[in-house]
Amino acid sequence: MAAERYNAPDRERHWQQVWRVQETFETRRDPAKPKYYVLEMFPYPSGRVHMGHVRNYTMGDVVARYKRARGFNVLHPMGWDAFGLPAENASMERGVSPKGWTYENIAAMRAQLQGLGLSLDWSRELATCDESYYKQQQKLFLDFYAKGLVYRKKSKVNWDPVDNTVLANEQVIDGRGWRSGALVEQRELEQWFFRITDYAEDLLAGLDTLDRWPDKVRLMQRNWIGKSEGARLRFKLSGEPLPGGKGELEVYTTRPDTIFGASFLAISPGHPLALVLAKKNPALKDFLAECARMGTSQEEIDKAEKKGFDTGVKAAHPFRTGAKLPVYVANFVLMEYGAGAVFGCPAHDQRDLDFANKYKLKVRPVVIPQDKDATNFKIANESYTGDGRIANSMFLDGMSVDAAKEEIIQRLEKKKIGKRETNYRLRDWGVSRQRYWGAPIPMIRCPECGVVPVPEADLPVTLPDDVTFDAPGNPLDRHPAWKHVKCPSCQGAAQRETDTCDTFVDSSWYFARFCSPHEDDRPVDPEACDYWLPVDQYIGGVEHAILHLLYSRFFTRAMRDCGHLNLAEPFAGLFTQGMVIHETYKDAGGKWLSPDDIRFADNGGEGERCVTTIDGAPVEIGAPEKMSKSKKNVVDPAVFQAHYGADTARWFVLSDSPPERDLLWSDDGAQGAWRFIQRVWRIVEDAAEKGAQPDAKKPPEFSADAMELRRAAHRALDKVAKSIEGLGFNRAIAASYEFANAFAPALQKSNDDSMKFAIREAAEIFSHIVNPFMPHLGEECWLRLGHNTLLANAPWPDADPALLVDDTVTIAVQVNGKRRDELVIARGASREDTEAAALKLDSVIRAIEGRPVKKVIVVPQRIVNVVA
């Protein structure tokens, strides 16, 4: 009897309702069971789930379901990274409230994610814009402040003079504001900072303990922290424009060994010396203004054309008597790194070389490759940054680079003009944002008392709902009443801080809040965190490899030092998944087309051609790119699920590519996944009719066909388990396909009692191995096999070790040393049986050609050589 077609959308709704009613995935602490905390980076509530979300959350769900079946107490929560600028933009463009827009989007996306059948504990759901969440975040801010980890200072920011707001580096495009298009300025504003640099060495050392993180992510974090060993030294200054009291200039360098190759000094546009000199030099003042229009990010500074301004000030070389070096203001020197001043050694730094060539400064090589002669080694357009011996450097000549560094530092310290110093590229974290839709910073500014923390009893400081976006700038600054309060200390008139927190703050501790999301008196319950943390498996995009992960590591340490947590590293395991990509399509006019706008038509015997569905005009097919609304290469998960079901999407997004690589979406591949679902259902339906009853006893002996099926089932079970453990989801799926190919024909073989048992066992194993990927189908198969319990609650079966061992071996057969055939024989076959089987092979008989056999050499389980 043919099985009915499996109606995925209908049955998926049924099982989701069952799980919801039975609260199947709600989790509570259970000290008697080992815990497992799996977490995917929570989404921004944009209003729509995309295929990238489907892939990301399905990966985590496979792990969560598998670990649950393995007996772990699994925590798998969901929340929303809900503050941020898009909500304000929506308010300006559509006249809606940021809060209303955000919560409507959350409701829509929650329903979409629930439709994927994710085994999430929705009772722990949180949104960072919930007052209950940011109340506790404000408590953490005050605790950090009391601990000395929060301070306020003036800092350079990207300022949009039209929108009257600070812009993040990524919002500055070609030097202009991303919304207004105005030239961005660098301004100094009072900003709140977290002292992440206090933990620089701890954060660096902690990377050595994260052996379940990708090496590339750990390297990116090491580079971002940027530890460097070097020296700080002072140059004596002279020159007519030099103002009084500015007789020395401090410089930090990581290459003190190249001091004799120095041909100039460069200071930051924000350096005090530059600012003083500009007061009497209009041209320098204009140059500083030009530098101020650059972005503040290291990337922008690195990419910008290297420009300098000769101040006329000279610096005396500390070791070369009489040598004077020009002092430039340079647009590539950061005030925040080292001393805000460097010496330029063009021969051994490409940036310095480009600068020296532009301004015709001397280039003196002082590190010479071992196979080169110092007298004729020249530098033209490419600096030499390799190892070698020191030359042209007086008392350093002939030394190695390391020896020269040590010698120079000792001499600097002896002359009392310098010292050894360790520096970090890492800067303190500026968390102030001049925006409305963010967590208010719980501080008050009083003209008498200065900055005063909001009393803890007055938390949360909530956002006012009656704000307007009809003028540029921060609505909190313009609100007629919200910012006006009494000082908690003197009761005089004061003002709230109108800056809100960087949204990275919100996402830097949410994983800890999930452990006890309903705590009202404190940010977290330390006992709950002791049980659940660290996160055992964290999954998310590599684009968050630096900032989010680094900030979370800092937050965990700061919370530990404030008494909230008892650990340093929040994420024991990290996995960064690839994106979902799709071909792009354009019409003849360059307009982007969606996949629904195109079709493939016959091209007169020359294959297919891509045309529009509207008028059949030719379509240009572009390279696959990340799915995006702007390029219309999006497949809507909701539309796809309505037709094929969520299990099809879940199966396909993990099937065709290793999870760390990008997945190319193809309609053929997706339909192939749907066909496989139907095939699984037909196999299980057939097995339910032909297999033994659920309570059947295991027979004492099995037929050859039954043993073959049992071996295939247990091997598949073992492969899938090991693949999931290693996050090799595509390998697990390949093993499932392989087993289906073995199971289907077995159902047509002789059906004695042992085969009936083997069919029942294989069908149950099949249900288990597809269940983490296709949980609705798994439940449906489990029900069809006669079970009245949820497969989601069933333990993972153990593979029988005896059935994982091959009982046959394939060995090569030679005649007079030349390979003629292969022989499949029992692994424990005797030499006599192996020899006899080889001599019966037709290929061996033909090769002997009637000659008598002189001897047969048997190497057990490897080779047979017939000598004739």
XYZ file of N, CA, C and O in Angstrom, residues 200-201 204 225-232 252-254 337-338 409 419-425 427:
100
model
N 43.581 44.445 29.599
C 44.225 44.110 28.323
C 45.054 42.837 28.427
O 44.914 41.913 27.603
N 45.917 42.754 29.424
C 46.783 41.582 29.543
C 45.970 40.343 29.900
O 46.237 39.245 29.382
N 44.200 39.123 26.841
C 45.157 38.495 25.932
C 45.517 37.098 26.416
O 45.483 36.132 25.644
N 43.814 43.672 20.419
C 44.415 44.078 21.692
C 45.799 44.668 21.439
O 46.188 45.668 22.052
N 46.546 44.052 20.528
C 47.766 44.646 19.989
C 48.853 44.935 21.001
O 49.332 46.061 21.091
N 49.261 43.925 21.730
C 50.362 44.125 22.677
C 51.662 44.356 21.935
O 51.986 43.640 20.974
N 52.411 45.366 22.350
C 53.706 45.640 21.724
C 54.725 45.999 22.798
O 54.421 46.728 23.737
N 55.918 45.454 22.645
C 57.032 45.753 23.542
C 57.923 46.763 22.848
O 58.283 46.590 21.685
N 58.279 47.829 23.539
C 59.118 48.843 22.918
C 59.737 49.764 23.944
O 60.031 49.360 25.067
N 59.937 50.995 23.507
C 60.591 51.978 24.380
C 59.916 53.330 24.214
O 59.462 53.690 23.122
N 59.868 54.083 25.300
C 59.450 55.479 25.279
C 60.712 56.324 25.473
O 61.469 56.097 26.415
N 56.921 57.010 21.408
C 56.917 55.575 21.703
C 57.234 54.827 20.414
O 56.715 55.158 19.342
N 58.083 53.806 20.506
C 58.427 53.016 19.335
C 58.551 51.550 19.696
O 58.998 51.203 20.800
N 58.144 50.686 18.777
C 58.354 49.248 18.951
C 59.664 48.802 18.299
O 60.050 47.650 18.439
N 47.386 56.366 20.794
C 48.326 55.248 20.873
C 49.701 55.755 21.292
O 50.218 56.734 20.734
N 50.299 55.075 22.259
C 51.631 55.448 22.703
C 51.647 56.864 23.251
O 50.899 57.227 24.150
N 67.709 50.227 24.565
C 66.894 50.491 25.762
C 67.796 50.715 26.971
O 67.568 51.632 27.778
N 62.851 54.718 28.522
C 62.662 53.510 29.328
C 61.914 52.462 28.509
O 61.247 52.762 27.518
N 62.031 51.229 28.985
C 61.284 50.123 28.382
C 59.795 50.305 28.678
O 59.416 50.740 29.768
N 58.930 49.957 27.694
C 57.494 50.126 27.916
C 56.703 49.126 27.081
O 57.065 48.813 25.948
N 55.643 48.640 27.680
C 54.682 47.787 26.967
C 53.443 48.612 26.651
O 52.929 49.313 27.522
N 52.984 48.524 25.430
C 51.788 49.251 25.019
C 50.779 48.298 24.415
O 51.122 47.183 23.992
N 49.538 48.756 24.375
C 48.458 47.984 23.765
C 47.729 48.865 22.756
O 47.507 50.054 23.008
N 47.368 48.259 21.665
C 46.565 48.980 20.671
C 45.147 49.224 21.194
O 44.488 50.174 20.796
N 41.983 50.392 22.997
C 41.606 51.659 23.620
C 40.424 51.425 24.549
O 39.658 50.472 24.377
